[in-house]
């Protein structure tokens, strides 16, 4: 894979740097470029040729779905592997991505091994999007709209509650404090908890219940909530890395509602 050219599209610089390092270590001869929004991705895709595209969903200016649709409309990229790398794993989002011609899906947070495995998989099975699968996805979306079925998502009713996802683990947590830079949560000590510098995704539902603020970050601090070796709870501080204005607006609304 000496000529492998990879494009990473994500508005979080931290994610771009992480993915770049993983790809560069796994494919030393590869050329890796990053775009921090959809418009930058369009410029790079127009000015050069890439063998695989790894793209986030939620970004300012253009969403990952819009980038995918635009990419599939370009003759040179109709069959180029496109992997959606995102925390958006709800049924509706997956169906929309399949309908638009995505090759595969990788959920955040992910491990080094998962990313490399996904890249190898789509490169070895490089082909045009499956029109049958696209048609099935379109039919399922239409049926759900007719039945007025809302997208599936975690329902977070209690005030100040959230879900923290790290690797394959999901922790229900209470929010102790929050700013636009970081979140301090507490989880029940069940003998297994995140490690410092792990990638993390935290889902916070607005008190009105009308939307979910889903943000990316990394674990900055893990400590016992009580000064005791058998502390029943663990404090976890997550440093946020997203720069999306829409996400910041969601967080600002949430912060204002609990203070």
Coordinates of C-alpha atoms in Angstrom, one line a residue:
X1 CA 0.0 0.0 0.0
X2 CA 2.8 2.4 -0.8
X3 CA 0.6 4.7 -2.8
X4 CA -2.3 4.7 -0.3
X5 CA -3.7 8.2 0.1
X6 CA -6.0 8.8 3.0
X7 CA -8.3 11.8 3.8
X8 CA -9.5 12.4 7.3
X9 CA -12.4 14.8 7.8
X10 CA -13.2 15.8 11.4
X11 CA -13.8 19.2 13.1
X12 CA -12.0 18.0 16.2
X13 CA -8.2 18.5 15.8
X14 CA -7.6 15.9 18.5
X15 CA -9.4 13.2 16.5
X16 CA -7.6 14.2 13.3
X17 CA -4.2 13.9 15.0
X18 CA -5.1 10.6 16.6
X19 CA -6.3 9.0 13.4
X20 CA -3.3 10.4 11.5
X21 CA -0.9 8.8 13.9
X22 CA -2.8 5.4 13.8
X23 CA -2.9 5.4 10.0
X24 CA 0.7 6.6 9.6
X25 CA 2.0 3.9 12.0
X26 CA 0.0 1.1 10.3
X27 CA 0.8 2.3 6.8
X28 CA 4.2 4.0 6.9
X29 CA 4.3 4.8 3.2
X30 CA 0.8 6.3 3.1
X31 CA 0.0 10.0 2.6
X32 CA -2.4 11.3 5.1
X33 CA -4.2 14.6 4.9
X34 CA -6.8 16.2 7.2
X35 CA -9.7 18.5 6.7
X36 CA -11.5 20.2 9.6
X37 CA -14.8 20.7 7.9
X38 CA -16.7 19.6 4.7
X39 CA -15.7 22.6 2.6
X40 CA -12.0 21.9 3.3
X41 CA -12.6 18.3 2.3
X42 CA -14.2 19.4 -1.0
X43 CA -11.1 21.5 -1.8
X44 CA -8.7 18.6 -1.1
X45 CA -10.8 16.0 -2.9
X46 CA -11.1 18.3 -5.9
X47 CA -7.4 19.1 -6.0
X48 CA -6.1 15.6 -5.5
X49 CA -7.0 11.9 -5.5
X50 CA -7.6 9.8 -2.4
X51 CA -7.9 6.0 -2.0
X52 CA -10.1 6.2 1.2
X53 CA -12.1 8.8 3.1
X54 CA -12.6 8.7 6.9
X55 CA -15.3 11.2 7.8
X56 CA -17.1 12.5 10.9
X57 CA -20.8 13.1 10.7
X58 CA -21.4 16.3 12.9
X59 CA -19.3 19.1 11.5
X60 CA -19.8 22.9 10.9
X61 CA -20.5 24.1 7.4
X62 CA -21.2 20.6 5.9
X63 CA -22.2 17.5 7.7
X64 CA -20.5 14.2 7.0
X65 CA -23.7 13.0 5.2
X66 CA -23.5 16.1 2.9
X67 CA -19.8 15.3 2.2
X68 CA -20.7 11.7 1.4
X69 CA -23.4 12.7 -1.0
X70 CA -21.2 15.3 -2.7
X71 CA -18.4 12.7 -3.0
X72 CA -20.6 10.1 -4.6
X73 CA -21.7 12.7 -7.2
X74 CA -18.0 13.0 -8.3
X75 CA -17.1 10.5 -11.1
X76 CA -13.6 9.8 -9.6
X77 CA -15.1 9.0 -6.1
X78 CA -18.1 6.9 -7.0
X79 CA -16.3 3.7 -5.8
X80 CA -13.7 5.1 -3.4
X81 CA -14.2 3.6 0.1
X82 CA -15.9 6.1 2.4
X83 CA -16.1 5.2 6.1
X84 CA -18.3 7.3 8.5
X85 CA -16.3 7.6 11.7
X86 CA -18.8 9.0 14.2
X87 CA -20.6 8.8 17.5
X88 CA -23.9 8.9 15.6
X89 CA -24.9 5.2 15.7
X90 CA -28.7 5.6 15.7
X91 CA -30.7 3.6 13.3
X92 CA -31.9 6.6 11.3
X93 CA -28.3 7.9 10.8
X94 CA -27.0 4.5 9.7
X95 CA -29.8 4.1 7.2
X96 CA -29.2 7.6 5.8
X97 CA -25.5 6.8 5.4
X98 CA -26.2 3.5 3.6
X99 CA -28.7 5.2 1.3
X100 CA -26.1 7.9 0.4
X101 CA -23.5 5.2 -0.5
X102 CA -21.3 4.8 2.6
X103 CA -19.1 1.7 2.5
X104 CA -18.8 1.2 6.3
X105 CA -19.4 2.7 9.7
X106 CA -17.0 3.0 12.7
X107 CA -18.4 4.2 16.0
X108 CA -16.6 6.6 18.3
X109 CA -14.8 6.0 20.5
X110 CA -12.8 3.4 18.7
X111 CA -9.5 1.5 19.3
X112 CA -6.4 1.5 17.1
X113 CA -7.1 -2.1 16.1
X114 CA -10.7 -1.3 15.2
X115 CA -9.7 1.5 12.9
X116 CA -7.0 -0.5 11.1
X117 CA -9.3 -3.5 10.7
X118 CA -12.0 -1.3 9.2
X119 CA -9.5 0.3 6.7
X120 CA -8.2 -3.0 5.6
X121 CA -11.7 -4.4 5.2
X122 CA -13.0 -1.6 2.9
X123 CA -9.8 -1.4 0.9
X124 CA -9.9 -5.2 0.2
X125 CA -13.6 -5.0 -0.8
X126 CA -13.4 -1.8 -2.8
X127 CA -16.5 -1.6 -5.0
X128 CA -19.4 0.7 -5.8
X129 CA -22.1 1.2 -3.2
X130 CA -24.6 -1.7 -3.1
X131 CA -27.6 -0.4 -4.9
X132 CA -29.8 -3.1 -3.3
X133 CA -28.8 -2.1 0.2
X134 CA -29.3 1.6 -0.7
X135 CA -32.8 0.8 -1.9
X136 CA -33.6 -1.2 1.2
X137 CA -32.3 1.7 3.4
X138 CA -34.5 4.2 1.5
X139 CA -37.5 2.0 1.9
X140 CA -37.0 1.6 5.7
X141 CA -36.5 5.3 6.1
X142 CA -39.7 6.0 4.2
X143 CA -41.6 3.5 6.3
X144 CA -40.4 5.0 9.6
X145 CA -41.4 8.5 8.4
X146 CA -44.9 7.2 7.5
X147 CA -45.2 5.6 10.9
X148 CA -43.8 8.7 12.6
X149 CA -41.3 6.6 14.5
X150 CA -38.6 8.8 16.1
X151 CA -34.9 7.9 15.8
X152 CA -33.9 5.5 18.5
X153 CA -31.6 7.0 21.1
X154 CA -30.9 6.6 24.8
X155 CA -33.5 8.3 26.9
X156 CA -31.9 10.3 29.7
X157 CA -34.7 11.5 31.9
X158 CA -33.1 12.4 35.3
X159 CA -31.8 16.0 35.6
X160 CA -28.0 16.1 35.3
X161 CA -27.6 12.6 33.9
X162 CA -25.6 11.5 30.9
X163 CA -24.0 8.4 29.3
X164 CA -20.2 8.2 29.0
X165 CA -18.9 5.8 26.3
X166 CA -15.3 4.7 26.4
X167 CA -14.3 1.8 24.1
X168 CA -16.9 -0.9 24.4
X169 CA -18.0 0.3 27.9
X170 CA -21.0 2.6 28.6
X171 CA -21.3 4.3 32.0
X172 CA -24.4 5.9 33.3
X173 CA -23.2 9.0 35.1
X174 CA -24.4 12.1 37.0
X175 CA -23.0 15.4 36.0
X176 CA -21.4 17.3 38.9
X177 CA -20.0 20.3 37.0
X178 CA -19.7 21.4 33.4
X179 CA -18.3 24.1 31.2
X180 CA -17.7 24.5 27.5
X181 CA -14.2 23.0 28.0
X182 CA -14.8 20.0 30.3
X183 CA -17.3 17.9 32.1
X184 CA -17.0 16.4 35.6
X185 CA -19.1 13.3 36.2
X186 CA -19.5 10.7 38.8
X187 CA -20.0 7.0 38.1
X188 CA -20.7 4.0 40.4
X189 CA -17.6 2.0 41.2
X190 CA -18.3 -1.4 39.7
X191 CA -14.7 -2.4 39.5
X192 CA -14.1 -1.2 36.0
X193 CA -13.7 2.4 34.9
X194 CA -11.9 4.5 32.2
X195 CA -8.2 5.3 32.1
X196 CA -6.6 8.7 31.7
X197 CA -6.3 9.8 28.0
X198 CA -8.9 7.3 26.8
X199 CA -11.1 8.6 24.0
X200 CA -14.6 9.3 25.2
X201 CA -18.0 10.3 24.0
X202 CA -20.6 11.8 26.3
X203 CA -24.3 12.1 25.5
X204 CA -26.3 14.8 27.4
X205 CA -30.0 15.2 26.9
X206 CA -31.5 18.7 27.1
X207 CA -33.9 19.1 30.0
X208 CA -36.7 19.8 27.6
X209 CA -36.0 16.4 26.0
X210 CA -35.9 17.8 22.5
X211 CA -32.3 17.1 21.6
X212 CA -29.1 15.3 22.7
X213 CA -25.8 17.1 23.0
X214 CA -23.2 14.4 21.9
X215 CA -19.7 15.6 22.3
X216 CA -16.2 14.1 22.0
X217 CA -13.4 14.3 24.4
X218 CA -10.7 12.4 26.3
X219 CA -10.4 11.3 29.9
X220 CA -8.4 13.9 31.8
X221 CA -8.8 12.7 35.4
X222 CA -10.0 9.6 37.3
X223 CA -10.2 9.7 41.1
X224 CA -12.0 8.2 44.0
X225 CA -15.0 10.3 45.1
X226 CA -14.3 9.3 48.7
X227 CA -10.9 9.1 50.4
X228 CA -11.3 5.4 50.7
X229 CA -9.9 2.4 48.9
X230 CA -13.4 1.0 48.5
X231 CA -15.0 4.3 47.4
X232 CA -18.5 3.6 46.1
X233 CA -18.2 6.3 43.4
X234 CA -15.5 7.5 40.9
X235 CA -15.1 11.1 39.7
X236 CA -14.2 11.4 36.0
X237 CA -13.3 14.7 34.3
X238 CA -13.6 14.7 30.5
X239 CA -11.8 17.4 28.4
X240 CA -14.0 18.3 25.4
X241 CA -12.4 18.5 21.9
X242 CA -15.3 19.5 19.6
X243 CA -15.3 22.9 17.9
X244 CA -18.7 22.7 16.3
X245 CA -20.8 25.8 17.1
X246 CA -24.0 23.8 17.1
X247 CA -22.7 21.5 19.8
X248 CA -21.5 24.5 21.8
X249 CA -25.0 26.0 21.6
X250 CA -26.5 22.7 22.9
X251 CA -24.0 22.7 25.8
X252 CA -24.6 26.4 26.6
X253 CA -28.3 25.7 26.7
X254 CA -27.8 22.8 29.1
X255 CA -25.4 24.7 31.3
X256 CA -27.8 27.6 31.6
X257 CA -30.7 25.2 32.5
X258 CA -28.9 23.6 35.4
X259 CA -27.5 26.7 37.0

